[in-house]
Short mmCIF file of C-alpha atoms in Angstrom, two decimals:
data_model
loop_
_atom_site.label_atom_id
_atom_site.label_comp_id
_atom_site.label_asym_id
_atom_site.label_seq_id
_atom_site.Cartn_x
_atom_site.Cartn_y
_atom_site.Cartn_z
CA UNK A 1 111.00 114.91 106.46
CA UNK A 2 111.76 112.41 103.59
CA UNK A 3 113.98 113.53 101.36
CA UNK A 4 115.21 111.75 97.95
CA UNK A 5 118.08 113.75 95.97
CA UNK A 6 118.54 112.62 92.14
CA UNK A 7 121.39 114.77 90.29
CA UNK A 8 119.39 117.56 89.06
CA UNK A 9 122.21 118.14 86.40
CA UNK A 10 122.31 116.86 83.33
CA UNK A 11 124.04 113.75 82.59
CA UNK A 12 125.79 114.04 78.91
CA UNK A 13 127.81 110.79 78.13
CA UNK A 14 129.20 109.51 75.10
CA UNK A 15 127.52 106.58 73.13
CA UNK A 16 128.52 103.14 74.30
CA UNK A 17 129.76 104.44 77.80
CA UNK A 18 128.10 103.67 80.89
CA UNK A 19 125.94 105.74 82.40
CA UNK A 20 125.58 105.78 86.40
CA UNK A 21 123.23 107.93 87.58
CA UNK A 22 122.57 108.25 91.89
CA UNK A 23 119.49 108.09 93.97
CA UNK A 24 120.13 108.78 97.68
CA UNK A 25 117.51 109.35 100.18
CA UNK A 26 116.95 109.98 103.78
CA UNK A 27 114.53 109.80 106.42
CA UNK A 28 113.20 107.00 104.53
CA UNK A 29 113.02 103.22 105.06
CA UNK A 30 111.46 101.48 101.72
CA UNK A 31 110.36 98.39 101.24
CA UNK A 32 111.47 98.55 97.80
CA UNK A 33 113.11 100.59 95.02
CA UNK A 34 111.65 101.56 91.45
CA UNK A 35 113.18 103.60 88.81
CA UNK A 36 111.29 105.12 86.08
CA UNK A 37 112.27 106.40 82.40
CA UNK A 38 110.17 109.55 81.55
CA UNK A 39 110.63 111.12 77.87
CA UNK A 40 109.46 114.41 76.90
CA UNK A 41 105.52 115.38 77.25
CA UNK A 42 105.16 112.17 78.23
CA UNK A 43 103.82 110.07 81.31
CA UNK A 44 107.09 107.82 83.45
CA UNK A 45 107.60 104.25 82.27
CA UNK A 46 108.76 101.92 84.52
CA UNK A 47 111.70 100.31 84.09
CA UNK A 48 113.05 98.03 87.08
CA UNK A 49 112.22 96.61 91.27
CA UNK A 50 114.79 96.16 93.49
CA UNK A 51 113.56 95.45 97.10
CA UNK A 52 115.09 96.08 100.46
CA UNK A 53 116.46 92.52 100.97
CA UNK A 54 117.92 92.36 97.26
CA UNK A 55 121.23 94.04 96.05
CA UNK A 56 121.34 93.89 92.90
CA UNK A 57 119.09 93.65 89.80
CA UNK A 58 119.62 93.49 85.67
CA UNK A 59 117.46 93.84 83.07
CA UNK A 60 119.66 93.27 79.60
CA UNK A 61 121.65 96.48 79.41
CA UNK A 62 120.08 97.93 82.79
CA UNK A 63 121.84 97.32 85.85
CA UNK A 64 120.38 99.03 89.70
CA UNK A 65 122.00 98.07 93.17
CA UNK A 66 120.53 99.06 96.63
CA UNK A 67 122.43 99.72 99.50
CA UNK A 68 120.15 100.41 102.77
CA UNK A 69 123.38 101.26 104.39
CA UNK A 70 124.35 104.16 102.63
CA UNK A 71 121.03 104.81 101.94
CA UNK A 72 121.63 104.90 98.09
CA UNK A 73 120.68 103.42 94.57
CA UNK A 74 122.71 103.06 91.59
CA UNK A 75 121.02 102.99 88.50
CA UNK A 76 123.59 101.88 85.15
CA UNK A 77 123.12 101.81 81.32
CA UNK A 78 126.01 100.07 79.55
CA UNK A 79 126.83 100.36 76.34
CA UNK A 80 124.69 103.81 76.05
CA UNK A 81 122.89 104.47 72.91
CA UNK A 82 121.44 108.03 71.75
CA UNK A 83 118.05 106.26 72.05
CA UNK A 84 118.62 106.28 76.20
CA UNK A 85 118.54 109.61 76.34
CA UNK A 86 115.70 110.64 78.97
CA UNK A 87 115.03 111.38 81.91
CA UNK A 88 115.28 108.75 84.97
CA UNK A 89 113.32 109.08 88.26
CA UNK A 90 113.82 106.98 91.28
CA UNK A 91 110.82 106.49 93.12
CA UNK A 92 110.66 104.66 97.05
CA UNK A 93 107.94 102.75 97.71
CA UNK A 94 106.47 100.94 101.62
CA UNK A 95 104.05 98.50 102.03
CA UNK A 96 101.02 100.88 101.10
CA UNK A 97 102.27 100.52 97.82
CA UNK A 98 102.47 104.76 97.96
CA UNK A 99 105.34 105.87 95.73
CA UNK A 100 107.90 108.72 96.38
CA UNK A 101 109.73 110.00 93.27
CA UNK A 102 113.26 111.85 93.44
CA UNK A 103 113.21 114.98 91.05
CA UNK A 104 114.83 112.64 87.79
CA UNK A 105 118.06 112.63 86.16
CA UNK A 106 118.23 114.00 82.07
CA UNK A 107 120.67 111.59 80.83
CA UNK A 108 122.09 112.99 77.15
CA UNK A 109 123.77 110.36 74.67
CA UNK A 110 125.99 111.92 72.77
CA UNK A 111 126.11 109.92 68.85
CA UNK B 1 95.72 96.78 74.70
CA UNK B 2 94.67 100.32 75.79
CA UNK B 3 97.08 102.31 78.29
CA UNK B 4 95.72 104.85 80.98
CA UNK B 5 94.15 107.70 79.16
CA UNK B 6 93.24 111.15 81.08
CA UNK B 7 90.81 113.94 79.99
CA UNK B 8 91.31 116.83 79.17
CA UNK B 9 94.38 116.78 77.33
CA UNK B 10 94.91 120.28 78.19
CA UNK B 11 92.32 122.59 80.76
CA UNK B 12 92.83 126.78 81.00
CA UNK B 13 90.53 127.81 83.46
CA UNK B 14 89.92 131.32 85.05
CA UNK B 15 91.25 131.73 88.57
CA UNK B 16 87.93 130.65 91.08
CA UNK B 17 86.72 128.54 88.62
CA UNK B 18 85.81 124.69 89.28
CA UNK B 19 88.00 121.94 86.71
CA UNK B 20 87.00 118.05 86.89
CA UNK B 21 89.95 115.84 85.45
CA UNK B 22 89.46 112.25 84.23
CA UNK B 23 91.46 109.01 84.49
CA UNK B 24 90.58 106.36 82.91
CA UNK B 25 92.76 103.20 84.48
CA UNK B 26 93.88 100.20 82.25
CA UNK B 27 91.25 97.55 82.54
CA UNK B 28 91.08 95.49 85.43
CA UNK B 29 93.16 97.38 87.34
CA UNK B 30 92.60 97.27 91.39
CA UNK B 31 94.57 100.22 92.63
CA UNK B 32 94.30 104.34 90.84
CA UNK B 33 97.16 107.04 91.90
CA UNK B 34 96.63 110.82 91.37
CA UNK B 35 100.11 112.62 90.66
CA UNK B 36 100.94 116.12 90.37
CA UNK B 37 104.28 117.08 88.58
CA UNK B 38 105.78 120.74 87.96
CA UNK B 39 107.91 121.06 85.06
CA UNK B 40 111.68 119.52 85.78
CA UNK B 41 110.45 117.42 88.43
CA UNK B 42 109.37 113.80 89.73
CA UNK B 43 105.67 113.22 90.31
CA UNK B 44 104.24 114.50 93.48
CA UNK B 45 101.76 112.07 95.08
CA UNK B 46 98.04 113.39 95.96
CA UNK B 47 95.91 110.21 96.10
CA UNK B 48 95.02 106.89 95.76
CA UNK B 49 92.35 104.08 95.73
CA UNK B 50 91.99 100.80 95.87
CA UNK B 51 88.62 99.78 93.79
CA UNK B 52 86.35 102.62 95.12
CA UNK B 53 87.91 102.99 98.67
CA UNK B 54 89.93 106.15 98.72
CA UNK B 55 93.41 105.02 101.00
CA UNK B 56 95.11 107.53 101.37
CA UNK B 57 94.82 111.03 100.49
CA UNK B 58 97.74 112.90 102.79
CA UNK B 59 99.08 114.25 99.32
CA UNK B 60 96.18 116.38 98.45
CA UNK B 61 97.47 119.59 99.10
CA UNK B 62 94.12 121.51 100.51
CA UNK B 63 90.19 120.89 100.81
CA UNK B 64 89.82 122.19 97.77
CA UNK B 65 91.36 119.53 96.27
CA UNK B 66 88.98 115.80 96.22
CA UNK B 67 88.52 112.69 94.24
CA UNK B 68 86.42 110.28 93.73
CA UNK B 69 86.26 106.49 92.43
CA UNK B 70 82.43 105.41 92.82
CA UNK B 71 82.55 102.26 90.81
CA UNK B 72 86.19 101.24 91.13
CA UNK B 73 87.03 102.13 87.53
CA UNK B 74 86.85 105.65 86.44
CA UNK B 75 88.10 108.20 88.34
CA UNK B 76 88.11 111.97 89.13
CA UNK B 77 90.30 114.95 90.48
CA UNK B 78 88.24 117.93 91.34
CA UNK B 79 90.21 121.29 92.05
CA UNK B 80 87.62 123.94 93.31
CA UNK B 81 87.73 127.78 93.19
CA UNK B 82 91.34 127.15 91.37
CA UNK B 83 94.37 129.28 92.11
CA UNK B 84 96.90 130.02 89.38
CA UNK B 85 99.44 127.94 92.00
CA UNK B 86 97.24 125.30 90.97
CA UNK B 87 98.99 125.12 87.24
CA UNK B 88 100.61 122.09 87.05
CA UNK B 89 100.65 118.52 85.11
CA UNK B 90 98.19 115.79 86.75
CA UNK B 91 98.69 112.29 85.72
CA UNK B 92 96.87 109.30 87.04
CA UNK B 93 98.55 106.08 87.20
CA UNK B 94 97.13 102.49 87.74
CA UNK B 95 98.45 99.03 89.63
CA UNK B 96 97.28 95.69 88.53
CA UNK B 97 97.25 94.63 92.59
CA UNK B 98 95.98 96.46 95.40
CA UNK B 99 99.64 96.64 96.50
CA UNK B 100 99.51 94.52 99.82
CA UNK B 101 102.41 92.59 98.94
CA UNK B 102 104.23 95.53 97.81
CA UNK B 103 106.08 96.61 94.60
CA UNK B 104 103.15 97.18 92.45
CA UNK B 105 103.79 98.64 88.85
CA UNK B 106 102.18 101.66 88.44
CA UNK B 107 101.56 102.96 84.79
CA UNK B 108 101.16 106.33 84.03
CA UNK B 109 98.79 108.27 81.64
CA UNK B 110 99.72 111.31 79.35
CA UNK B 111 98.22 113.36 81.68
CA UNK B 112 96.20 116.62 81.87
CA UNK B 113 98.28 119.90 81.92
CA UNK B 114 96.50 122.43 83.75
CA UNK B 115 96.74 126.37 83.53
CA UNK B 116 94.45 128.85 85.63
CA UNK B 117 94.90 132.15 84.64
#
């Protein structure tokens, strides 16, 4: 069955480092690649695409790569701030447009 | 601009009892998703349309779970005879495009956190 594995640990960095967090899946062959911010009580934001053909993508301090070989996403924050803190959910998507979402990453900034 | 709102906020129900939850997709919006999520993890897919045309509903855990979408806007997640396994967050999400070319943006409502005692 398809399986996607997010770091179910907390991630607690210190402000202005980069954060990496890891989406790797199996079982799976997506079209494409979302990740998702999600803050407490409230409903995930999206946050950046990458699709199958594509390795990389930035979006000002957000950074995501996609490797179909390993299977794996990165997702990076440089130059953390306290106001990143959240959680982050990687989510697979196919044609259908149907999303899967990993279990999310909490990502602490430490001030 | 107003986002994807869901009602109730909040539903406690007795077990056996019938709940009716309420998304409301952003304006204009072709495709609807019906989410459950359990506390500490991702969204779990249950549904979705595309205008009123129900695509795929392989999520839904059991018949006594349905939805509905009759005029391609509003929509709603029926649970019957509930189960306290039921408990849970639902959230509804909407896509501008019907997703046939892929990578739609999906936002998400607040959601409705459901208890059945």
């Amino acid at each position: 069955s398809q399986k996607i594995e997010q770091n179910s640990e907390a991630l607690n960095i210190q402000e202005g480092k980069t954060a990496t967090l890891t989406c790797n899946y199996t079982n799976y062959s997506p079209a494409y690649l979302q990740w998702y911010r999600q803050d407490p009580g409230r409903g995930p934001v999206f946050l950046l695409l990458i699709r199958e053909n594509e390795k990389e993508k930035r979006k000002e301090r957000l950074k995501v790569t996609f490797d179909t070989t390993l299977k794996q996403s990165l997702f990076h924050i440089t130059a953390s701030q306290p106001a990143d803190s959240a959680t982050y959910l990687c989510a697979l998507g196919n044609a259908g447009n149907m999303l899967t979402f990993g279990g999310g990453t909490r990502l602490m900034v430490k001030p | 601009g107003a986002g994807v709102s869901q009602s109730p906020r909040y539903k406690v129900t007795k077990r056996g009892q019938d709940v009716a939850l309420r998304c409301d997709p952003i304006s204009g919006h072709v495709s609807l998703y019906w989410y459950r999520q359990a506390l500490g993890q991702g969204p779990e897919f249950l549904t979705y349309f595309n205008y009123e045309a129900q695509q795929d509903k392989s999520g839904l855990p059991n018949d006594r779970f349905s939805a509905e979408r009759p005029e391609g806007s509003i929509s709603t997640l029926t649970i019957q005879r509930t189960e306290q396994r039921d408990s849970a967050m639902y959230r509804c999400a909407s896509s501008l495009g019907s997703g046939r070319a892929g990578a739609e943006t999906q936002y998400f409502g607040p959601g409705t956190r459901l208890l059945v005692l």
